[in-house]
GROMACS .gro file of C-alpha atoms in nm:
model
  371
    1MET     CA    1   2.413  -6.980   5.837
    2THR     CA    2   2.152  -6.951   6.110
    3GLU     CA    3   1.852  -6.729   6.152
    4HIS     CA    4   1.890  -6.436   6.385
    5ALA     CA    5   1.623  -6.201   6.519
    6MET     CA    6   1.721  -5.839   6.578
    7ASP     CA    7   1.585  -5.659   6.877
    8PRO     CA    8   1.360  -5.377   6.748
    9HIS     CA    9   1.381  -5.202   7.085
   10ASP     CA   10   1.761  -5.184   7.090
   11THR     CA   11   1.837  -4.810   7.117
   12GLY     CA   12   2.169  -4.826   7.296
   13ALA     CA   13   2.390  -4.746   6.996
   14ALA     CA   14   2.623  -4.445   7.017
   15GLU     CA   15   2.549  -4.134   6.809
   16GLY     CA   16   2.816  -4.219   6.553
   17ALA     CA   17   2.720  -4.586   6.522
   18TYR     CA   18   2.624  -4.701   6.176
   19ALA     CA   19   2.503  -4.998   5.978
   20VAL     CA   20   2.600  -5.068   5.617
   21VAL     CA   21   2.325  -5.173   5.374
   22VAL     CA   22   2.424  -5.332   5.043
   23PRO     CA   23   2.151  -5.430   4.796
   24THR     CA   24   2.289  -5.695   4.565
   25LEU     CA   25   2.210  -5.914   4.269
   26GLY     CA   26   2.495  -6.144   4.361
   27ARG     CA   27   2.741  -5.991   4.116
   28PRO     CA   28   3.107  -6.097   4.146
   29SER     CA   29   3.197  -5.737   4.237
   30LEU     CA   30   3.025  -5.782   4.577
   31ALA     CA   31   3.327  -5.978   4.704
   32ALA     CA   32   3.560  -5.684   4.633
   33THR     CA   33   3.320  -5.445   4.809
   34LEU     CA   34   3.312  -5.659   5.123
   35ARG     CA   35   3.689  -5.719   5.125
   36ALA     CA   36   3.752  -5.344   5.104
   37LEU     CA   37   3.500  -5.276   5.381
   38ALA     CA   38   3.660  -5.540   5.604
   39ALA     CA   39   4.010  -5.402   5.544
   40ALA     CA   40   3.922  -5.034   5.592
   41GLU     CA   41   4.078  -4.867   5.896
   42GLY     CA   42   3.853  -4.725   6.164
   43PRO     CA   43   3.542  -4.807   6.368
   44GLU     CA   44   3.362  -5.106   6.220
   45PRO     CA   45   2.988  -5.099   6.147
   46GLU     CA   46   2.739  -5.225   6.402
   47ARG     CA   47   2.586  -5.442   6.133
   48VAL     CA   48   2.624  -5.518   5.763
   49ILE     CA   49   2.296  -5.594   5.588
   50LEU     CA   50   2.316  -5.767   5.250
   51VAL     CA   51   1.981  -5.752   5.071
   52ASP     CA   52   1.966  -6.047   4.833
   53ASP     CA   53   1.750  -5.902   4.556
   54ARG     CA   54   1.803  -6.173   4.296
   55PRO     CA   55   1.484  -6.257   4.106
   56GLY     CA   56   1.342  -6.597   4.028
   57PRO     CA   57   1.496  -6.923   4.143
   58ASP     CA   58   1.830  -6.759   4.228
   59GLY     CA   59   1.660  -6.576   4.514
   60GLY     CA   60   1.617  -6.901   4.702
   61THR     CA   61   1.983  -7.004   4.701
   62PRO     CA   62   2.267  -6.866   4.917
   63LEU     CA   63   2.447  -6.560   4.787
   64PRO     CA   64   2.750  -6.666   4.582
   65VAL     CA   65   3.000  -6.466   4.789
   66GLU     CA   66   3.259  -6.536   5.057
   67ILE     CA   67   3.205  -6.305   5.354
   68PRO     CA   68   3.539  -6.185   5.497
   69ALA     CA   69   3.605  -6.328   5.841
   70ALA     CA   70   3.610  -5.985   6.004
   71LEU     CA   71   3.255  -5.914   5.885
   72ARG     CA   72   3.093  -6.252   5.946
   73PRO     CA   73   2.973  -6.179   6.303
   74LEU     CA   74   2.825  -5.850   6.182
   75THR     CA   75   2.663  -5.963   5.859
   76THR     CA   76   2.299  -6.045   5.800
   77VAL     CA   77   2.151  -6.155   5.467
   78VAL     CA   78   1.792  -6.045   5.411
   79ARG     CA   79   1.578  -6.158   5.120
   80GLY     CA   80   1.459  -5.880   4.894
   81GLU     CA   81   1.153  -5.891   4.670
   82ALA     CA   82   1.332  -5.828   4.337
   83ARG     CA   83   1.153  -5.495   4.292
   84GLY     CA   84   1.460  -5.283   4.234
   85PRO     CA   85   1.727  -5.108   4.444
   86ALA     CA   86   1.489  -4.858   4.609
   87ALA     CA   87   1.276  -5.137   4.755
   88ALA     CA   88   1.587  -5.339   4.845
   89ARG     CA   89   1.739  -5.047   5.036
   90ASN     CA   90   1.414  -5.000   5.226
   91THR     CA   91   1.422  -5.366   5.323
   92GLY     CA   92   1.782  -5.324   5.437
   93TRP     CA   93   1.755  -5.014   5.653
   94ARG     CA   94   1.438  -5.137   5.820
   95ALA     CA   95   1.616  -5.461   5.910
   96ALA     CA   96   1.922  -5.284   6.052
   97GLY     CA   97   1.791  -5.219   6.404
   98ARG     CA   98   1.790  -4.886   6.586
   99VAL     CA   99   2.135  -4.779   6.476
  100PRO     CA  100   2.149  -4.397   6.425
  101TRP     CA  101   2.310  -4.397   6.079
  102ILE     CA  102   2.249  -4.612   5.771
  103VAL     CA  103   2.524  -4.613   5.508
  104PHE     CA  104   2.415  -4.736   5.167
  105LEU     CA  105   2.679  -4.894   4.945
  106ASP     CA  106   2.634  -5.044   4.600
  107ASP     CA  107   2.764  -5.394   4.536
  108ASP     CA  108   3.012  -5.274   4.273
  109VAL     CA  109   3.204  -5.007   4.470
  110VAL     CA  110   3.534  -5.027   4.657
  111PRO     CA  111   3.555  -4.824   4.982
  112GLY     CA  112   3.891  -4.654   5.041
  113ALA     CA  113   4.161  -4.783   5.275
  114THR     CA  114   4.064  -4.537   5.552
  115TRP     CA  115   3.692  -4.543   5.475
  116CYS     CA  116   3.573  -4.632   5.827
  117ASP     CA  117   3.789  -4.362   5.988
  118ASP     CA  118   3.677  -4.106   5.732
  119LEU     CA  119   3.313  -4.202   5.779
  120ALA     CA  120   3.349  -4.157   6.156
  121LEU     CA  121   3.480  -3.805   6.094
  122ASP     CA  122   3.195  -3.735   5.852
  123LEU     CA  123   2.933  -3.843   6.106
  124ALA     CA  124   3.101  -3.649   6.386
  125ALA     CA  125   3.103  -3.336   6.168
  126ALA     CA  126   2.734  -3.393   6.094
  127ALA     CA  127   2.658  -3.409   6.466
  128ALA     CA  128   2.847  -3.083   6.526
  129SER     CA  129   2.710  -2.904   6.218
  130GLU     CA  130   2.552  -2.561   6.254
  131GLU     CA  131   2.361  -2.602   5.925
  132GLY     CA  132   2.058  -2.748   6.098
  133ALA     CA  133   1.970  -3.112   6.141
  134VAL     CA  134   2.198  -3.305   5.905
  135GLY     CA  135   1.999  -3.589   5.755
  136ALA     CA  136   2.256  -3.723   5.509
  137VAL     CA  137   2.626  -3.709   5.430
  138THR     CA  138   2.759  -3.771   5.081
  139ALA     CA  139   3.089  -3.934   4.983
  140ARG     CA  140   3.350  -3.862   4.720
  141ILE     CA  141   3.307  -4.106   4.432
  142GLU     CA  142   3.607  -4.179   4.210
  143VAL     CA  143   3.569  -4.358   3.876
  144PRO     CA  144   3.901  -4.503   3.755
  145LEU     CA  145   3.933  -4.453   3.379
  146PRO     CA  146   4.187  -4.618   3.148
  147ALA     CA  147   4.514  -4.435   3.090
  148GLY     CA  148   4.657  -4.380   2.744
  149ARG     CA  149   4.329  -4.343   2.552
  150ARG     CA  150   4.006  -4.150   2.555
  151PRO     CA  151   3.719  -4.310   2.750
  152THR     CA  152   3.438  -4.487   2.568
  153ASP     CA  153   3.078  -4.368   2.580
  154TRP     CA  154   2.997  -4.616   2.858
  155GLU     CA  155   3.306  -4.518   3.054
  156ARG     CA  156   3.212  -4.151   3.027
  157ASN     CA  157   2.860  -4.238   3.140
  158THR     CA  158   2.997  -4.414   3.449
  159ALA     CA  159   3.239  -4.127   3.513
  160GLY     CA  160   2.937  -3.902   3.554
  161LEU     CA  161   2.876  -4.072   3.889
  162ALA     CA  162   3.175  -3.882   4.027
  163THR     CA  163   2.984  -3.555   3.994
  164ALA     CA  164   2.636  -3.685   4.082
  165ARG     CA  165   2.506  -3.479   4.372
  166TRP     CA  166   2.339  -3.737   4.598
  167ILE     CA  167   2.446  -4.073   4.461
  168THR     CA  168   2.360  -4.370   4.682
  169ALA     CA  169   2.662  -4.571   4.565
  170ASP     CA  170   2.797  -4.443   4.899
  171MET     CA  171   2.554  -4.234   5.100
  172ALA     CA  172   2.499  -4.206   5.475
  173TYR     CA  173   2.147  -4.127   5.597
  174ARG     CA  174   2.036  -4.058   5.951
  175ARG     CA  175   1.779  -4.324   6.037
  176GLU     CA  176   1.544  -4.059   6.176
  177ALA     CA  177   1.549  -3.879   5.841
  178LEU     CA  178   1.460  -4.201   5.658
  179GLU     CA  179   1.173  -4.259   5.900
  180THR     CA  180   1.051  -3.901   5.856
  181VAL     CA  181   1.009  -3.930   5.479
  182GLY     CA  182   0.927  -4.302   5.461
  183GLY     CA  183   1.247  -4.415   5.293
  184PHE     CA  184   1.298  -4.462   4.922
  185ASP     CA  185   1.009  -4.432   4.679
  186GLU     CA  186   0.970  -4.784   4.540
  187ARG     CA  187   0.813  -4.662   4.219
  188PHE     CA  188   1.170  -4.604   4.106
  189ARG     CA  189   1.245  -4.959   3.995
  190ARG     CA  190   1.593  -4.892   3.855
  191ALA     CA  191   1.916  -4.749   3.997
  192PHE     CA  192   1.821  -4.405   3.863
  193ARG     CA  193   1.670  -4.095   4.023
  194GLU     CA  194   1.571  -4.278   4.343
  195ASP     CA  195   1.865  -4.106   4.512
  196ALA     CA  196   1.769  -3.754   4.396
  197ASP     CA  197   1.405  -3.813   4.492
  198LEU     CA  198   1.496  -3.917   4.847
  199ALA     CA  199   1.733  -3.625   4.896
  200LEU     CA  200   1.480  -3.370   4.768
  201ARG     CA  201   1.215  -3.510   5.003
  202ALA     CA  202   1.456  -3.500   5.296
  203LEU     CA  203   1.547  -3.139   5.218
  204ALA     CA  204   1.180  -3.045   5.188
  205ALA     CA  205   1.118  -3.203   5.529
  206GLY     CA  206   1.377  -2.973   5.689
  207TRP     CA  207   1.688  -3.192   5.688
  208SER     CA  208   2.017  -3.081   5.538
  209VAL     CA  209   2.259  -3.282   5.324
  210THR     CA  210   2.631  -3.219   5.368
  211ALA     CA  211   2.942  -3.329   5.179
  212GLY     CA  212   3.166  -3.586   5.344
  213THR     CA  213   3.534  -3.659   5.298
  214ARG     CA  214   3.540  -4.038   5.269
  215THR     CA  215   3.634  -4.175   4.929
  216THR     CA  216   3.491  -4.472   4.742
  217ALA     CA  217   3.593  -4.601   4.400
  218HIS     CA  218   3.330  -4.702   4.147
  219PRO     CA  219   3.498  -4.912   3.876
  220VAL     CA  220   3.346  -4.925   3.529
  221ARG     CA  221   3.168  -5.257   3.509
  222PRO     CA  222   3.152  -5.456   3.184
  223ALA     CA  223   2.862  -5.378   2.953
  224ASP     CA  224   2.747  -5.484   2.608
  225ARG     CA  225   2.712  -5.247   2.315
  226TRP     CA  226   2.337  -5.194   2.370
  227ILE     CA  227   2.365  -5.061   2.724
  228SER     CA  228   2.307  -4.701   2.612
  229VAL     CA  229   1.977  -4.799   2.450
  230ARG     CA  230   1.855  -4.975   2.765
  231LEU     CA  231   1.948  -4.671   2.976
  232GLN     CA  232   1.676  -4.475   2.797
  233ARG     CA  233   1.430  -4.633   3.040
  234GLY     CA  234   1.535  -4.353   3.273
  235ASN     CA  235   1.322  -4.110   3.073
  236ALA     CA  236   1.016  -4.263   3.241
  237ASP     CA  237   1.176  -4.198   3.581
  238ASP     CA  238   1.232  -3.835   3.483
  239VAL     CA  239   0.859  -3.804   3.418
  240LEU     CA  240   0.791  -3.929   3.771
  241MET     CA  241   1.045  -3.682   3.912
  242THR     CA  242   0.868  -3.394   3.736
  243ARG     CA  243   0.529  -3.509   3.864
  244LEU     CA  244   0.660  -3.527   4.220
  245HIS     CA  245   0.899  -3.232   4.241
  246GLY     CA  246   0.797  -2.985   3.970
  247ARG     CA  247   0.973  -2.875   3.654
  248ASP     CA  248   1.262  -2.711   3.836
  249TRP     CA  249   1.383  -3.031   4.005
  250TRP     CA  250   1.665  -3.054   3.751
  251THR     CA  251   1.815  -2.733   3.885
  252ARG     CA  252   1.769  -2.823   4.252
  253ALA     CA  253   1.922  -3.165   4.201
  254ALA     CA  254   2.202  -3.034   3.975
  255ALA     CA  255   2.104  -3.302   3.722
  256PRO     CA  256   2.192  -3.275   3.351
  257ARG     CA  257   1.886  -3.227   3.132
  258GLY     CA  258   1.992  -3.469   2.858
  259ARG     CA  259   1.883  -3.455   2.495
  260LEU     CA  260   1.514  -3.542   2.514
  261PRO     CA  261   1.399  -3.234   2.315
  262ARG     CA  262   1.639  -3.326   2.033
  263HIS     CA  263   1.535  -3.690   2.052
  264LEU     CA  264   1.172  -3.580   2.013
  265ALA     CA  265   1.263  -3.377   1.706
  266VAL     CA  266   1.470  -3.653   1.545
  267THR     CA  267   1.199  -3.914   1.612
  268ALA     CA  268   0.933  -3.684   1.471
  269ALA     CA  269   1.144  -3.642   1.156
  270ALA     CA  270   1.175  -4.020   1.121
  271LEU     CA  271   0.799  -4.071   1.161
  272ALA     CA  272   0.729  -3.790   0.916
  273THR     CA  273   0.963  -3.955   0.665
  274LEU     CA  274   0.770  -4.279   0.687
  275GLY     CA  275   0.437  -4.097   0.665
  276CYS     CA  276   0.534  -3.893   0.362
  277ALA     CA  277   0.674  -4.202   0.190
  278ALA     CA  278   0.349  -4.389   0.254
  279LEU     CA  279   0.157  -4.097   0.101
  280ARG     CA  280   0.394  -4.095  -0.199
  281ARG     CA  281   0.515  -3.740  -0.154
  282PRO     CA  282   0.878  -3.760  -0.264
  283ALA     CA  283   0.971  -3.398  -0.203
  284ALA     CA  284   0.841  -3.396   0.153
  285THR     CA  285   0.996  -3.738   0.212
  286THR     CA  286   1.336  -3.604   0.107
  287VAL     CA  287   1.309  -3.302   0.337
  288CYS     CA  288   1.205  -3.511   0.638
  289ALA     CA  289   1.468  -3.778   0.570
  290THR     CA  290   1.737  -3.512   0.544
  291ALA     CA  291   1.632  -3.369   0.881
  292TRP     CA  292   1.639  -3.717   1.037
  293LEU     CA  293   1.979  -3.799   0.891
  294ALA     CA  294   2.123  -3.465   1.001
  295GLY     CA  295   1.994  -3.507   1.355
  296THR     CA  296   2.118  -3.865   1.379
  297ALA     CA  297   2.460  -3.773   1.239
  298GLU     CA  298   2.497  -3.483   1.483
  299PHE     CA  299   2.411  -3.713   1.774
  300ALA     CA  300   2.655  -3.981   1.659
  301LEU     CA  301   2.938  -3.731   1.618
  302ALA     CA  302   2.870  -3.582   1.960
  303ARG     CA  303   2.931  -3.928   2.105
  304VAL     CA  304   3.220  -4.037   1.882
  305LEU     CA  305   3.442  -3.728   1.903
  306PRO     CA  306   3.509  -3.739   2.282
  307GLY     CA  307   3.589  -4.111   2.267
  308PRO     CA  308   3.855  -4.339   2.116
  309ARG     CA  309   3.799  -4.251   1.749
  310ASP     CA  310   4.042  -4.517   1.626
  311ASP     CA  311   3.841  -4.798   1.792
  312ARG     CA  312   3.627  -4.937   1.511
  313GLU     CA  313   3.399  -5.132   1.745
  314GLU     CA  314   3.329  -4.823   1.953
  315VAL     CA  315   3.256  -4.610   1.645
  316LEU     CA  316   3.028  -4.882   1.504
  317THR     CA  317   2.846  -4.906   1.837
  318MET     CA  318   2.797  -4.530   1.846
  319ALA     CA  319   2.661  -4.530   1.490
  320MET     CA  320   2.411  -4.810   1.554
  321THR     CA  321   2.291  -4.693   1.893
  322SER     CA  322   2.260  -4.331   1.779
  323VAL     CA  323   1.987  -4.451   1.541
  324LEU     CA  324   1.802  -4.640   1.815
  325ILE     CA  325   1.839  -4.409   2.114
  326PRO     CA  326   1.607  -4.123   2.004
  327PRO     CA  327   1.299  -4.342   1.945
  328ALA     CA  328   1.379  -4.546   2.258
  329ALA     CA  329   1.400  -4.228   2.466
  330VAL     CA  330   1.071  -4.099   2.327
  331TRP     CA  331   0.900  -4.434   2.384
  332HIS     CA  332   1.002  -4.448   2.749
  333TRP     CA  333   0.909  -4.083   2.800
  334LEU     CA  334   0.560  -4.153   2.663
  335ARG     CA  335   0.539  -4.468   2.874
  336GLY     CA  336   0.626  -4.262   3.182
  337GLN     CA  337   0.351  -4.013   3.100
  338ILE     CA  338   0.099  -4.298   3.108
  339VAL     CA  339   0.235  -4.502   3.398
  340HIS     CA  340   0.286  -4.200   3.627
  341ARG     CA  341  -0.016  -3.996   3.523
  342GLY     CA  342  -0.166  -4.040   3.870
  343ALA     CA  343   0.144  -3.933   4.064
  344THR     CA  344   0.076  -3.633   4.288
  345PRO     CA  345   0.315  -3.351   4.383
  346LEU     CA  346   0.551  -3.389   4.676
  347ASP     CA  347   0.430  -3.393   5.033
  348PRO     CA  348   0.763  -3.419   5.220
  349TYR     CA  349   0.606  -3.576   5.528
  350ALA     CA  350   0.397  -3.834   5.344
  351ASP     CA  351   0.521  -4.189   5.320
  352PRO     CA  352   0.552  -4.262   4.944
  353HIS     CA  353   0.399  -4.605   5.003
  354GLY     CA  354   0.097  -4.483   5.197
  355HIS     CA  355   0.192  -4.639   5.530
  356PRO     CA  356   0.439  -4.574   5.813
  357PRO     CA  357   0.781  -4.742   5.796
  358ALA     CA  358   0.782  -5.097   5.922
  359PRO     CA  359   0.961  -5.156   6.255
  360PRO     CA  360   1.294  -5.339   6.229
  361LEU     CA  361   1.155  -5.682   6.309
  362ARG     CA  362   1.308  -6.002   6.181
  363LEU     CA  363   1.212  -6.060   5.817
  364ALA     CA  364   1.138  -6.394   5.658
  365GLY     CA  365   1.448  -6.542   5.505
  366GLU     CA  366   1.684  -6.339   5.723
  367GLU     CA  367   2.018  -6.504   5.794
  368ARG     CA  368   2.301  -6.410   6.025
  369ILE     CA  369   2.654  -6.493   5.916
  370ARG     CA  370   2.855  -6.653   6.197
  371ARG     CA  371   3.213  -6.763   6.225
   0.00000   0.00000   0.00000
């Protein structure tokens, strides 16, 4: 691998030219993503930018992936700062040169066999659109689910990506639109809500977002039984979304509201049970404990019934996590209220980082993959 400096003044790319940006933690799934991209029929990307966002000592070693031969002349590895996918994507698109379109892919997706051809059609349709200046084009996300049984809670969660409105697992953005709004808001440190935030800011700035026809698969990746508890961190991101975009952002983003009000009630019942017990009020303790048990049981059943009910491990996981999720959700919601208390409402033309986008100069640690 050798260092390569991109020309920040290169503006000779055709209207339909595109670069692919893949933020990655070096997961094994990255190899399948790159193989599918290399094999896809149609016009190849101008560049492929891999943003190595591994934290700690891993960030100083080469990515553990074999770049397909067809992509090696096009591929550049750029070091990220391990501050989450929003920051990594910003690093990637700013390093991509003056190519008109930036296509974001996650490192655990599999582009379809005709993905490049379909993308070319999507970008051509965007150029010819009469809906105003098209700033972004979505893709069709497919989540393969197991046949012969009901999906687990985690599989159903992943399947929700297929109906997410502006998911950046495969999303094409016009570079000019990214420059207009300053890119992704790096306060979103997880792969959650950063896509909806960017799309809402682009729409507010006068760009339109259209639906494309290309198809990308998003397999269900392995996860441990506590994944649903860790996902409750997203409640803090929802607080930031409300601060930025107002209380109606859920409707505009077509995002499900979730169960936070019920989680608040169940957690309050649990705290009241402990308080009444400490005050030695048995009657009140019984009432509060009954409310907590009823709420927890309802939540557990709502998760067990759509899934494989004969899978003991799945049912046990649902029972245990249904006890932990409500207080975890409330904790992260309260944390978000504190952390994001200073966030101000949306100004669509303001850079979320307080400065103009950096020009696409060569970054430290940048590497070009050669044959």
